Amino acid sequence: MEQKIKSIEEKVNSFLIESKDDLEQYRLQYISKKGIVASLFEDLKGVAVEQKKAMGKSLNDLKRLAEEKFKTAQEGLESKVASTANDLDLSLPIIPNKTGSQHPLNLTRYRIIEIFERLGFNVEDGPEIEDDWHNFTALNFPENHPAREMQDTFFIEKNPDMLLRTHTSNVQIRLMKDRKPPFRAIMPGRVYRNEAISARAHCFFHQVEGLYVDKNVGFSDLKQTLFHFAKEMFGKETKIRLRPSFFPFTEPSAEIDISCLICHGKGCNVCKYSGWVEIAGSGMVHPNVLKNCDIDPEEYTGFAFGMGIERITMLRYSINDLRLFSENDVRFLKQFKPVV
Ligand code: DAH
Protein backbone atom coordinates (compact mmCIF):
# COMPACT_ATOMS: atom_id res chain seq x y z
CA MET A 1 0.00 0.00 0.00
CA GLU A 2 2.81 2.31 1.01
CA GLN A 3 4.39 1.67 -2.36
CA LYS A 4 1.16 2.36 -4.22
CA ILE A 5 0.63 5.70 -2.47
CA LYS A 6 4.18 6.74 -3.40
CA SER A 7 3.75 5.91 -7.05
CA ILE A 8 0.38 7.72 -7.26
CA GLU A 9 1.96 10.74 -5.59
CA GLU A 10 4.59 10.81 -8.33
CA LYS A 11 1.94 10.52 -11.01
CA VAL A 12 -0.05 13.36 -9.47
CA ASN A 13 3.05 15.53 -9.38
CA SER A 14 4.00 14.85 -12.98
CA PHE A 15 0.48 15.19 -14.47
CA LEU A 16 0.55 18.12 -16.90
CA ILE A 17 -2.54 20.33 -16.78
CA GLU A 18 -2.48 22.84 -19.62
CA SER A 19 -6.10 23.04 -20.68
CA LYS A 20 -9.61 22.61 -19.40
CA ASP A 21 -9.66 19.13 -20.93
CA ASP A 22 -6.50 18.17 -19.03
CA LEU A 23 -8.06 19.49 -15.86
CA GLU A 24 -11.16 17.37 -16.35
CA GLN A 25 -9.06 14.28 -17.10
CA TYR A 26 -7.10 14.88 -13.94
CA ARG A 27 -10.24 15.38 -11.89
CA LEU A 28 -11.76 12.13 -13.13
CA GLN A 29 -8.58 10.15 -12.53
CA TYR A 30 -7.63 11.42 -9.09
CA ILE A 31 -10.25 13.53 -7.38
CA SER A 32 -13.66 12.17 -8.32
CA LYS A 33 -15.54 9.65 -6.24
CA LYS A 34 -14.57 6.94 -8.68
CA GLY A 35 -10.97 8.16 -8.88
CA ILE A 36 -7.77 6.46 -7.71
CA VAL A 37 -7.49 8.29 -4.39
CA ALA A 38 -11.04 7.36 -3.42
CA SER A 39 -10.34 3.73 -4.29
CA LEU A 40 -7.25 3.79 -2.04
CA PHE A 41 -9.47 4.83 0.84
CA GLU A 42 -11.54 1.76 0.07
CA ASP A 43 -8.37 -0.33 0.19
CA LEU A 44 -7.53 1.17 3.58
CA LYS A 45 -10.37 -0.84 5.10
CA GLY A 46 -8.41 -4.03 4.53
CA VAL A 47 -5.16 -2.79 6.08
CA ALA A 48 -4.00 -4.22 9.40
CA VAL A 49 -4.95 -2.11 12.43
CA GLU A 50 -1.38 -1.34 13.49
CA GLN A 51 -0.59 0.10 10.00
CA LYS A 52 -3.88 1.88 9.53
CA LYS A 53 -2.93 5.08 11.30
CA ALA A 54 0.27 5.64 9.32
CA MET A 55 -1.37 4.61 6.05
CA GLY A 56 -4.36 6.82 6.75
CA LYS A 57 -2.07 9.78 7.25
CA SER A 58 -0.13 9.13 4.03
CA LEU A 59 -3.39 8.76 2.18
CA ASN A 60 -4.78 12.00 3.59
CA ASP A 61 -1.55 13.74 2.56
CA LEU A 62 -1.97 12.36 -0.94
CA LYS A 63 -5.58 13.46 -1.06
CA ARG A 64 -4.63 16.97 0.02
CA LEU A 65 -1.80 17.09 -2.52
CA ALA A 66 -4.09 15.97 -5.34
CA GLU A 67 -6.80 18.45 -4.39
CA GLU A 68 -4.40 21.34 -4.03
CA LYS A 69 -2.89 20.63 -7.41
CA PHE A 70 -6.40 20.62 -8.87
CA LYS A 71 -7.29 23.94 -7.25
CA THR A 72 -4.07 25.66 -8.33
CA ALA A 73 -4.41 24.39 -11.90
CA GLN A 74 -8.06 25.48 -12.02
CA GLU A 75 -7.25 28.99 -10.80
CA GLY A 76 -4.33 29.20 -13.23
CA LEU A 77 -6.55 28.36 -16.19
CA GLU A 78 -9.25 30.80 -15.13
CA SER A 79 -6.84 33.69 -14.75
CA LYS A 80 -5.41 32.87 -18.19
CA VAL A 81 -8.88 33.32 -19.74
CA ALA A 82 -9.45 36.47 -17.74
CA SER A 83 -6.17 38.02 -18.80
CA THR A 84 -6.91 37.40 -22.50
CA ALA A 85 -10.24 39.13 -21.94
CA ASN A 86 -8.45 41.98 -20.20
CA ASP A 87 -6.31 42.60 -23.28
CA LEU A 88 -9.55 43.56 -25.07
CA ASP A 89 -9.95 47.23 -24.24
CA LEU A 90 -13.44 48.06 -25.42
CA SER A 91 -12.91 51.78 -24.88
CA LEU A 92 -10.28 51.96 -27.66
CA PRO A 93 -11.39 53.39 -31.06
CA ILE A 94 -12.41 50.66 -33.50
CA ILE A 95 -10.01 49.50 -36.19
CA PRO A 96 -10.92 51.65 -39.20
CA ASN A 97 -13.07 49.95 -41.78
CA LYS A 98 -11.10 49.89 -45.02
CA THR A 99 -13.82 48.78 -47.42
CA GLY A 100 -13.79 52.15 -49.22
CA SER A 101 -16.55 54.55 -50.23
CA GLN A 102 -19.02 54.70 -53.06
CA HIS A 103 -17.98 56.99 -55.89
CA PRO A 104 -20.04 60.20 -55.87
CA LEU A 105 -20.92 59.68 -59.55
CA ASN A 106 -22.37 56.27 -58.67
CA LEU A 107 -24.32 57.73 -55.75
CA THR A 108 -25.89 60.23 -58.15
CA ARG A 109 -26.53 57.58 -60.79
CA TYR A 110 -28.29 55.34 -58.25
CA ARG A 111 -30.45 58.26 -57.11
CA ILE A 112 -31.40 59.18 -60.69
CA ILE A 113 -32.33 55.56 -61.40
CA GLU A 114 -34.38 55.38 -58.20
CA ILE A 115 -36.40 58.45 -59.14
CA PHE A 116 -37.14 57.33 -62.70
CA GLU A 117 -37.82 53.71 -61.75
CA ARG A 118 -40.70 54.94 -59.61
CA LEU A 119 -42.12 56.59 -62.73
CA GLY A 120 -41.97 53.26 -64.55
CA PHE A 121 -38.72 53.79 -66.49
CA ASN A 122 -36.48 50.76 -67.18
CA VAL A 123 -32.69 50.98 -67.17
CA GLU A 124 -31.08 50.20 -70.54
CA ASP A 125 -27.49 49.96 -71.70
CA GLY A 126 -25.58 50.33 -74.97
CA PRO A 127 -22.02 50.20 -76.35
CA GLU A 128 -19.39 52.89 -75.75
CA ILE A 129 -17.63 51.97 -79.00
CA GLU A 130 -20.23 52.87 -81.56
CA ASP A 131 -20.67 53.29 -85.31
CA ASP A 132 -21.39 56.59 -87.00
CA TRP A 133 -24.96 55.61 -87.84
CA HIS A 134 -26.11 55.00 -84.24
CA ASN A 135 -24.20 57.96 -82.81
CA PHE A 136 -25.01 60.52 -85.52
CA THR A 137 -26.84 59.59 -88.72
CA ALA A 138 -29.86 57.83 -87.22
CA LEU A 139 -30.17 60.73 -84.77
CA ASN A 140 -30.75 63.03 -87.72
CA PHE A 141 -27.30 64.61 -87.82
CA PRO A 142 -26.88 65.24 -91.56
CA GLU A 143 -23.41 64.48 -92.84
CA ASN A 144 -21.12 67.52 -92.66
CA HIS A 145 -23.64 69.31 -90.45
CA PRO A 146 -22.03 71.71 -87.92
CA ALA A 147 -23.87 69.89 -85.10
CA ARG A 148 -21.33 67.06 -85.53
CA GLU A 149 -18.56 69.56 -85.07
CA MET A 150 -19.79 70.32 -81.52
CA GLN A 151 -19.34 66.67 -80.63
CA ASP A 152 -15.84 65.88 -81.83
CA THR A 153 -14.66 62.57 -80.48
CA PHE A 154 -12.06 59.79 -80.83
CA PHE A 155 -12.23 57.83 -84.05
CA ILE A 156 -10.74 54.42 -84.68
CA GLU A 157 -8.04 54.83 -87.33
CA LYS A 158 -8.40 51.38 -88.85
CA ASN A 159 -12.14 51.83 -89.24
CA PRO A 160 -13.23 55.47 -89.55
CA ASP A 161 -16.85 54.42 -89.18
CA MET A 162 -16.24 53.47 -85.54
CA LEU A 163 -15.91 56.00 -82.75
CA LEU A 164 -16.20 56.45 -78.99
CA ARG A 165 -19.78 57.60 -78.51
CA THR A 166 -20.25 61.29 -77.82
CA HIS A 167 -23.53 60.85 -75.95
CA THR A 168 -25.88 58.18 -74.62
CA SER A 169 -28.42 59.02 -77.36
CA ASN A 170 -27.10 56.04 -79.35
CA VAL A 171 -28.95 53.78 -76.89
CA GLN A 172 -32.27 55.41 -77.91
CA ILE A 173 -31.64 54.20 -81.44
CA ARG A 174 -30.59 50.70 -80.43
CA LEU A 175 -33.62 50.35 -78.19
CA MET A 176 -36.13 51.59 -80.78
CA LYS A 177 -34.54 49.51 -83.54
CA ASP A 178 -34.50 46.31 -81.47
CA ARG A 179 -37.91 46.46 -79.87
CA LYS A 180 -41.46 47.64 -80.40
CA PRO A 181 -42.96 50.74 -78.78
CA PRO A 182 -44.00 51.84 -76.17
CA PHE A 183 -40.64 52.74 -74.56
CA ARG A 184 -40.02 54.24 -71.17
CA ALA A 185 -36.34 53.93 -70.33
CA ILE A 186 -33.32 55.69 -68.90
CA MET A 187 -29.85 54.90 -70.18
CA PRO A 188 -26.89 55.81 -67.99
CA GLY A 189 -23.35 55.47 -69.31
CA ARG A 190 -19.94 56.86 -70.15
CA VAL A 191 -19.39 59.15 -73.13
CA TYR A 192 -16.34 60.72 -74.80
CA ARG A 193 -15.44 64.06 -76.38
CA ASN A 194 -12.27 65.44 -77.86
CA GLU A 195 -11.90 68.16 -75.22
CA ALA A 196 -8.91 69.63 -73.41
CA ILE A 197 -9.07 68.63 -69.74
CA SER A 198 -9.92 71.43 -67.29
CA ALA A 199 -12.03 72.05 -64.17
CA ARG A 200 -15.13 72.19 -66.38
CA ALA A 201 -14.42 69.75 -69.23
CA HIS A 202 -12.97 66.28 -69.65
CA CYS A 203 -12.41 63.85 -72.51
CA PHE A 204 -14.81 61.43 -70.84
CA PHE A 205 -17.83 61.95 -68.63
CA HIS A 206 -21.21 60.37 -67.88
CA GLN A 207 -24.74 60.98 -69.04
CA VAL A 208 -28.21 59.63 -68.43
CA GLU A 209 -30.45 59.51 -71.46
CA GLY A 210 -34.21 59.35 -71.07
CA LEU A 211 -36.77 58.21 -73.64
CA TYR A 212 -40.54 57.97 -73.49
CA VAL A 213 -42.32 56.93 -76.69
CA ASP A 214 -45.99 55.96 -76.76
CA LYS A 215 -49.28 57.05 -78.29
CA ASN A 216 -50.21 60.62 -77.28
CA VAL A 217 -47.04 61.59 -75.48
CA GLY A 218 -46.89 65.39 -75.39
CA PHE A 219 -44.59 68.22 -74.40
CA SER A 220 -46.50 68.58 -71.11
CA ASP A 221 -45.38 65.03 -70.19
CA LEU A 222 -41.77 66.05 -70.76
CA LYS A 223 -42.19 69.15 -68.60
CA GLN A 224 -43.95 67.36 -65.75
CA THR A 225 -41.49 64.45 -65.73
CA LEU A 226 -38.44 66.70 -65.52
CA PHE A 227 -40.11 69.00 -62.99
CA HIS A 228 -40.81 65.99 -60.80
CA PHE A 229 -37.22 64.78 -61.24
CA ALA A 230 -35.78 68.19 -60.26
CA LYS A 231 -37.87 68.36 -57.09
CA GLU A 232 -36.96 64.80 -56.06
CA MET A 233 -33.29 65.30 -56.80
CA PHE A 234 -32.67 68.80 -55.49
CA GLY A 235 -35.53 69.49 -53.08
CA LYS A 236 -39.20 70.48 -53.09
CA GLU A 237 -38.59 74.22 -53.61
CA THR A 238 -36.64 73.67 -56.83
CA LYS A 239 -38.08 75.42 -59.87
CA ILE A 240 -37.39 74.57 -63.49
CA ARG A 241 -37.11 76.73 -66.59
CA LEU A 242 -37.17 75.61 -70.21
CA ARG A 243 -35.16 77.53 -72.82
CA PRO A 244 -35.63 76.95 -76.56
CA SER A 245 -32.62 75.13 -78.02
CA PHE A 246 -31.48 73.00 -80.93
CA PHE A 247 -30.70 69.30 -81.16
CA PRO A 248 -30.95 67.49 -84.52
CA PHE A 249 -32.83 64.58 -82.91
CA THR A 250 -35.59 66.58 -81.20
CA GLU A 251 -38.15 69.12 -82.38
CA PRO A 252 -38.94 71.30 -80.55
CA SER A 253 -35.88 71.20 -78.29
CA ALA A 254 -35.30 72.79 -74.91
CA GLU A 255 -32.56 73.19 -72.33
CA ILE A 256 -33.74 72.48 -68.81
CA ASP A 257 -32.49 74.81 -66.09
CA ILE A 258 -33.11 74.54 -62.35
CA SER A 259 -33.18 77.42 -59.88
CA CYS A 260 -29.71 77.82 -58.36
CA LEU A 261 -29.34 75.71 -55.20
CA ILE A 262 -26.63 77.93 -53.79
CA CYS A 263 -28.21 81.40 -53.97
CA HIS A 264 -31.86 80.36 -54.51
CA GLY A 265 -32.16 82.61 -57.54
CA LYS A 266 -30.47 85.72 -56.13
CA GLY A 267 -27.34 85.30 -58.25
CA CYS A 268 -23.91 83.86 -57.37
CA ASN A 269 -20.80 82.62 -59.18
CA VAL A 270 -22.16 79.05 -59.50
CA CYS A 271 -25.08 80.27 -61.61
CA LYS A 272 -23.00 83.06 -63.12
CA TYR A 273 -25.37 85.59 -61.51
CA SER A 274 -28.35 84.37 -63.54
CA GLY A 275 -30.15 82.46 -60.74
CA TRP A 276 -30.43 79.39 -63.02
CA VAL A 277 -28.24 76.33 -63.71
CA GLU A 278 -28.51 74.12 -66.78
CA ILE A 279 -29.00 70.41 -66.04
CA ALA A 280 -30.26 68.75 -69.23
CA GLY A 281 -31.05 68.94 -72.92
CA SER A 282 -34.46 67.68 -74.01
CA GLY A 283 -37.18 67.76 -76.63
CA MET A 284 -39.83 65.86 -78.56
CA VAL A 285 -38.29 62.99 -80.54
CA HIS A 286 -37.83 64.15 -84.15
CA PRO A 287 -40.12 62.31 -86.63
CA ASN A 288 -37.03 61.47 -88.72
CA VAL A 289 -35.50 59.63 -85.75
CA LEU A 290 -38.68 57.58 -85.29
CA LYS A 291 -38.72 56.81 -89.04
CA ASN A 292 -35.05 55.75 -88.93
CA CYS A 293 -36.09 53.20 -86.32
CA ASP A 294 -39.12 52.00 -88.32
CA ILE A 295 -41.62 53.65 -86.00
CA ASP A 296 -44.56 55.51 -87.55
CA PRO A 297 -44.45 59.15 -86.30
CA GLU A 298 -48.16 59.49 -87.13
CA GLU A 299 -48.94 56.81 -84.59
CA TYR A 300 -46.27 57.38 -81.94
CA THR A 301 -44.75 60.45 -80.37
CA GLY A 302 -42.24 60.78 -77.58
CA PHE A 303 -39.88 62.92 -75.59
CA ALA A 304 -36.21 62.48 -74.79
CA PHE A 305 -33.68 64.11 -72.55
CA GLY A 306 -30.00 63.83 -71.72
CA MET A 307 -28.26 65.01 -68.58
CA GLY A 308 -24.69 65.01 -67.33
CA ILE A 309 -24.12 62.98 -64.18
CA GLU A 310 -20.99 65.02 -63.33
CA ARG A 311 -22.93 68.27 -63.54
CA ILE A 312 -25.65 67.01 -61.19
CA THR A 313 -23.10 65.56 -58.77
CA MET A 314 -21.20 68.86 -58.67
CA LEU A 315 -24.40 70.70 -57.78
CA ARG A 316 -25.42 68.09 -55.24
CA TYR A 317 -22.15 68.04 -53.31
CA SER A 318 -20.78 71.53 -54.16
CA ILE A 319 -17.79 70.12 -56.06
CA ASN A 320 -16.04 72.70 -58.19
CA ASP A 321 -13.54 70.69 -60.25
CA LEU A 322 -14.48 67.92 -62.69
CA ARG A 323 -11.01 66.39 -62.51
CA LEU A 324 -11.60 65.25 -58.92
CA PHE A 325 -13.91 62.52 -60.20
CA SER A 326 -11.18 60.66 -62.05
CA GLU A 327 -8.00 61.41 -60.08
CA ASN A 328 -8.56 58.61 -57.54
CA ASP A 329 -7.51 60.80 -54.64
CA VAL A 330 -8.67 59.00 -51.48
CA ARG A 331 -8.86 62.28 -49.56
CA PHE A 332 -11.68 63.25 -51.90
CA LEU A 333 -13.28 59.82 -52.32
CA LYS A 334 -13.42 58.87 -48.64
CA GLN A 335 -15.79 61.75 -47.90
CA PHE A 336 -18.67 59.87 -49.51
CA LYS A 337 -20.95 57.15 -48.24
CA PRO A 338 -19.00 54.01 -47.26
CA VAL A 339 -19.57 50.75 -49.07
CA VAL A 340 -21.72 48.49 -46.89
N1 DAH B 1 -27.25 64.10 -76.54
C1 DAH B 1 -27.25 65.47 -76.08
C2 DAH B 1 -25.83 65.91 -75.75
O1 DAH B 1 -25.02 65.09 -75.47
C3 DAH B 1 -28.11 65.63 -74.88
C4 DAH B 1 -29.56 65.46 -75.24
C5 DAH B 1 -30.30 66.54 -75.58
C6 DAH B 1 -30.14 64.22 -75.21
C7 DAH B 1 -31.64 66.42 -75.91
C8 DAH B 1 -31.48 64.07 -75.55
C9 DAH B 1 -32.22 65.18 -75.90
O2 DAH B 1 -32.09 62.90 -75.57
O3 DAH B 1 -33.52 65.03 -76.22
O4 DAH B 1 -25.55 67.07 -75.78
XYZ file of C-alpha atoms and ligand atoms in Angstrom:
354
model
C 0.000 0.000 0.000
C 2.805 2.309 1.007
C 4.388 1.674 -2.365
C 1.162 2.361 -4.222
C 0.635 5.700 -2.466
C 4.180 6.740 -3.397
C 3.751 5.915 -7.052
C 0.379 7.725 -7.256
C 1.964 10.745 -5.587
C 4.592 10.807 -8.334
C 1.943 10.518 -11.013
C -0.051 13.359 -9.467
C 3.049 15.527 -9.375
C 3.999 14.849 -12.975
C 0.482 15.190 -14.468
C 0.553 18.124 -16.897
C -2.541 20.329 -16.777
C -2.484 22.839 -19.617
C -6.095 23.038 -20.675
C -9.610 22.614 -19.395
C -9.662 19.131 -20.932
C -6.496 18.168 -19.028
C -8.060 19.494 -15.856
C -11.164 17.371 -16.355
C -9.056 14.282 -17.100
C -7.105 14.879 -13.939
C -10.244 15.375 -11.886
C -11.762 12.127 -13.134
C -8.584 10.145 -12.534
C -7.632 11.419 -9.093
C -10.254 13.534 -7.377
C -13.656 12.172 -8.323
C -15.545 9.647 -6.237
C -14.569 6.940 -8.678
C -10.969 8.163 -8.877
C -7.772 6.459 -7.708
C -7.490 8.288 -4.388
C -11.044 7.361 -3.424
C -10.338 3.728 -4.285
C -7.253 3.787 -2.041
C -9.471 4.830 0.841
C -11.544 1.763 0.069
C -8.373 -0.330 0.186
C -7.533 1.169 3.578
C -10.375 -0.840 5.102
C -8.410 -4.027 4.533
C -5.165 -2.792 6.079
C -3.996 -4.223 9.400
C -4.953 -2.111 12.426
C -1.377 -1.342 13.486
C -0.591 0.105 10.001
C -3.884 1.875 9.530
C -2.927 5.076 11.305
C 0.270 5.636 9.320
C -1.367 4.613 6.048
C -4.358 6.818 6.750
C -2.065 9.785 7.253
C -0.134 9.131 4.026
C -3.391 8.762 2.176
C -4.775 11.997 3.591
C -1.548 13.738 2.564
C -1.967 12.355 -0.941
C -5.585 13.458 -1.057
C -4.628 16.975 0.022
C -1.801 17.092 -2.520
C -4.085 15.972 -5.337
C -6.804 18.449 -4.391
C -4.401 21.344 -4.031
C -2.894 20.631 -7.411
C -6.404 20.622 -8.866
C -7.291 23.945 -7.251
C -4.070 25.656 -8.328
C -4.406 24.395 -11.905
C -8.058 25.484 -12.024
C -7.248 28.990 -10.795
C -4.327 29.198 -13.229
C -6.550 28.359 -16.194
C -9.253 30.802 -15.129
C -6.837 33.691 -14.754
C -5.406 32.874 -18.188
C -8.882 33.319 -19.745
C -9.452 36.472 -17.736
C -6.166 38.022 -18.799
C -6.907 37.404 -22.496
C -10.238 39.125 -21.939
C -8.446 41.984 -20.199
C -6.307 42.599 -23.280
C -9.547 43.557 -25.074
C -9.945 47.228 -24.235
C -13.441 48.061 -25.421
C -12.911 51.779 -24.883
C -10.283 51.960 -27.663
C -11.388 53.389 -31.056
C -12.412 50.658 -33.503
C -10.006 49.503 -36.191
C -10.919 51.652 -39.202
C -13.067 49.946 -41.783
C -11.103 49.895 -45.022
C -13.825 48.781 -47.425
C -13.788 52.153 -49.223
C -16.547 54.552 -50.235
C -19.018 54.704 -53.057
C -17.977 56.988 -55.885
C -20.042 60.202 -55.872
C -20.916 59.679 -59.548
C -22.369 56.274 -58.665
C -24.317 57.730 -55.749
C -25.886 60.230 -58.145
C -26.526 57.580 -60.794
C -28.288 55.337 -58.252
C -30.447 58.259 -57.111
C -31.402 59.179 -60.694
C -32.331 55.561 -61.405
C -34.379 55.379 -58.204
C -36.398 58.454 -59.144
C -37.140 57.332 -62.697
C -37.821 53.713 -61.752
C -40.698 54.935 -59.613
C -42.123 56.594 -62.732
C -41.968 53.259 -64.549
C -38.718 53.792 -66.485
C -36.481 50.758 -67.176
C -32.693 50.978 -67.167
C -31.079 50.197 -70.541
C -27.491 49.963 -71.704
C -25.580 50.329 -74.967
C -22.025 50.201 -76.354
C -19.394 52.887 -75.751
C -17.631 51.968 -79.000
C -20.233 52.868 -81.564
C -20.668 53.290 -85.309
C -21.391 56.588 -87.001
C -24.957 55.608 -87.839
C -26.109 55.004 -84.239
C -24.197 57.957 -82.813
C -25.008 60.521 -85.516
C -26.843 59.592 -88.719
C -29.859 57.832 -87.224
C -30.173 60.728 -84.770
C -30.755 63.029 -87.723
C -27.298 64.614 -87.820
C -26.876 65.242 -91.558
C -23.408 64.477 -92.844
C -21.120 67.515 -92.660
C -23.645 69.315 -90.445
C -22.031 71.709 -87.921
C -23.873 69.886 -85.098
C -21.332 67.063 -85.527
C -18.564 69.562 -85.070
C -19.789 70.316 -81.524
C -19.343 66.666 -80.630
C -15.844 65.883 -81.830
C -14.662 62.566 -80.484
C -12.059 59.792 -80.831
C -12.226 57.828 -84.054
C -10.743 54.424 -84.685
C -8.041 54.835 -87.329
C -8.402 51.378 -88.853
C -12.143 51.829 -89.240
C -13.229 55.469 -89.548
C -16.850 54.419 -89.181
C -16.239 53.468 -85.537
C -15.912 56.003 -82.746
C -16.195 56.451 -78.986
C -19.784 57.601 -78.507
C -20.245 61.293 -77.820
C -23.528 60.853 -75.947
C -25.877 58.181 -74.623
C -28.423 59.018 -77.356
C -27.096 56.036 -79.353
C -28.952 53.782 -76.895
C -32.265 55.414 -77.912
C -31.644 54.199 -81.444
C -30.592 50.700 -80.429
C -33.623 50.352 -78.189
C -36.125 51.593 -80.777
C -34.540 49.510 -83.539
C -34.499 46.312 -81.472
C -37.914 46.464 -79.868
C -41.457 47.637 -80.400
C -42.962 50.743 -78.779
C -43.996 51.837 -76.174
C -40.638 52.735 -74.564
C -40.017 54.241 -71.172
C -36.339 53.930 -70.332
C -33.317 55.687 -68.900
C -29.848 54.897 -70.184
C -26.890 55.813 -67.991
C -23.354 55.471 -69.314
C -19.944 56.864 -70.149
C -19.386 59.148 -73.125
C -16.338 60.723 -74.795
C -15.445 64.056 -76.385
C -12.270 65.444 -77.855
C -11.901 68.162 -75.216
C -8.909 69.632 -73.408
C -9.068 68.633 -69.738
C -9.916 71.425 -67.292
C -12.025 72.050 -64.175
C -15.129 72.193 -66.376
C -14.424 69.752 -69.228
C -12.974 66.284 -69.653
C -12.410 63.851 -72.508
C -14.813 61.427 -70.841
C -17.834 61.949 -68.630
C -21.212 60.371 -67.878
C -24.738 60.982 -69.040
C -28.208 59.629 -68.434
C -30.448 59.514 -71.458
C -34.210 59.345 -71.073
C -36.769 58.209 -73.645
C -40.538 57.975 -73.492
C -42.323 56.927 -76.690
C -45.987 55.962 -76.763
C -49.280 57.054 -78.287
C -50.211 60.616 -77.280
C -47.037 61.589 -75.476
C -46.889 65.385 -75.394
C -44.588 68.217 -74.395
C -46.495 68.580 -71.113
C -45.382 65.031 -70.194
C -41.774 66.055 -70.758
C -42.192 69.153 -68.600
C -43.950 67.364 -65.754
C -41.488 64.447 -65.733
C -38.442 66.697 -65.521
C -40.105 69.000 -62.990
C -40.809 65.988 -60.803
C -37.223 64.783 -61.238
C -35.778 68.193 -60.256
C -37.871 68.362 -57.085
C -36.962 64.796 -56.062
C -33.287 65.296 -56.803
C -32.674 68.799 -55.493
C -35.532 69.495 -53.079
C -39.196 70.478 -53.090
C -38.590 74.221 -53.605
C -36.643 73.670 -56.833
C -38.080 75.423 -59.870
C -37.387 74.572 -63.494
C -37.105 76.734 -66.586
C -37.167 75.615 -70.213
C -35.159 77.528 -72.821
C -35.625 76.949 -76.561
C -32.624 75.135 -78.018
C -31.482 73.002 -80.930
C -30.703 69.300 -81.159
C -30.951 67.491 -84.519
C -32.828 64.583 -82.910
C -35.589 66.584 -81.198
C -38.153 69.115 -82.380
C -38.942 71.295 -80.546
C -35.880 71.196 -78.286
C -35.299 72.787 -74.909
C -32.563 73.195 -72.335
C -33.736 72.479 -68.809
C -32.489 74.812 -66.088
C -33.109 74.544 -62.348
C -33.178 77.419 -59.882
C -29.706 77.820 -58.355
C -29.338 75.709 -55.204
C -26.632 77.932 -53.786
C -28.208 81.403 -53.975
C -31.860 80.362 -54.515
C -32.161 82.611 -57.535
C -30.471 85.722 -56.128
C -27.337 85.300 -58.246
C -23.911 83.856 -57.371
C -20.802 82.617 -59.178
C -22.158 79.046 -59.503
C -25.085 80.272 -61.610
C -22.998 83.061 -63.124
C -25.375 85.586 -61.505
C -28.346 84.367 -63.542
C -30.149 82.456 -60.744
C -30.433 79.385 -63.019
C -28.238 76.330 -63.710
C -28.515 74.119 -66.782
C -28.998 70.407 -66.037
C -30.265 68.747 -69.230
C -31.054 68.942 -72.916
C -34.462 67.685 -74.013
C -37.180 67.755 -76.634
C -39.831 65.864 -78.560
C -38.288 62.993 -80.538
C -37.828 64.155 -84.147
C -40.116 62.312 -86.632
C -37.031 61.465 -88.721
C -35.505 59.630 -85.746
C -38.680 57.581 -85.289
C -38.720 56.807 -89.037
C -35.046 55.752 -88.931
C -36.091 53.196 -86.325
C -39.117 51.996 -88.318
C -41.622 53.646 -86.002
C -44.557 55.513 -87.545
C -44.448 59.152 -86.302
C -48.156 59.490 -87.132
C -48.939 56.809 -84.589
C -46.269 57.376 -81.936
C -44.747 60.454 -80.372
C -42.235 60.784 -77.577
C -39.876 62.922 -75.589
C -36.205 62.475 -74.788
C -33.676 64.113 -72.551
C -30.004 63.826 -71.719
C -28.264 65.010 -68.581
C -24.690 65.007 -67.331
C -24.119 62.977 -64.176
C -20.988 65.018 -63.327
C -22.928 68.273 -63.537
C -25.654 67.012 -61.190
C -23.098 65.558 -58.769
C -21.196 68.857 -58.673
C -24.396 70.697 -57.783
C -25.420 68.094 -55.239
C -22.146 68.039 -53.308
C -20.778 71.527 -54.163
C -17.794 70.124 -56.062
C -16.035 72.696 -58.194
C -13.544 70.692 -60.252
C -14.479 67.924 -62.687
C -11.009 66.388 -62.513
C -11.599 65.245 -58.925
C -13.906 62.518 -60.196
C -11.176 60.661 -62.052
C -7.999 61.412 -60.080
C -8.556 58.612 -57.539
C -7.513 60.799 -54.638
C -8.673 59.000 -51.480
C -8.859 62.278 -49.562
C -11.680 63.248 -51.904
C -13.279 59.821 -52.319
C -13.424 58.866 -48.643
C -15.786 61.751 -47.902
C -18.673 59.870 -49.507
C -20.953 57.149 -48.241
C -18.996 54.007 -47.262
C -19.573 50.753 -49.067
C -21.720 48.491 -46.893
N -27.248 64.103 -76.544
C -27.245 65.470 -76.083
C -25.825 65.909 -75.752
O -25.016 65.091 -75.469
C -28.110 65.627 -74.882
C -29.556 65.461 -75.237
C -30.297 66.541 -75.579
C -30.141 64.221 -75.211
C -31.639 66.421 -75.912
C -31.480 64.067 -75.551
C -32.218 65.183 -75.898
O -32.095 62.903 -75.570
O -33.522 65.027 -76.222
O -25.553 67.073 -75.781
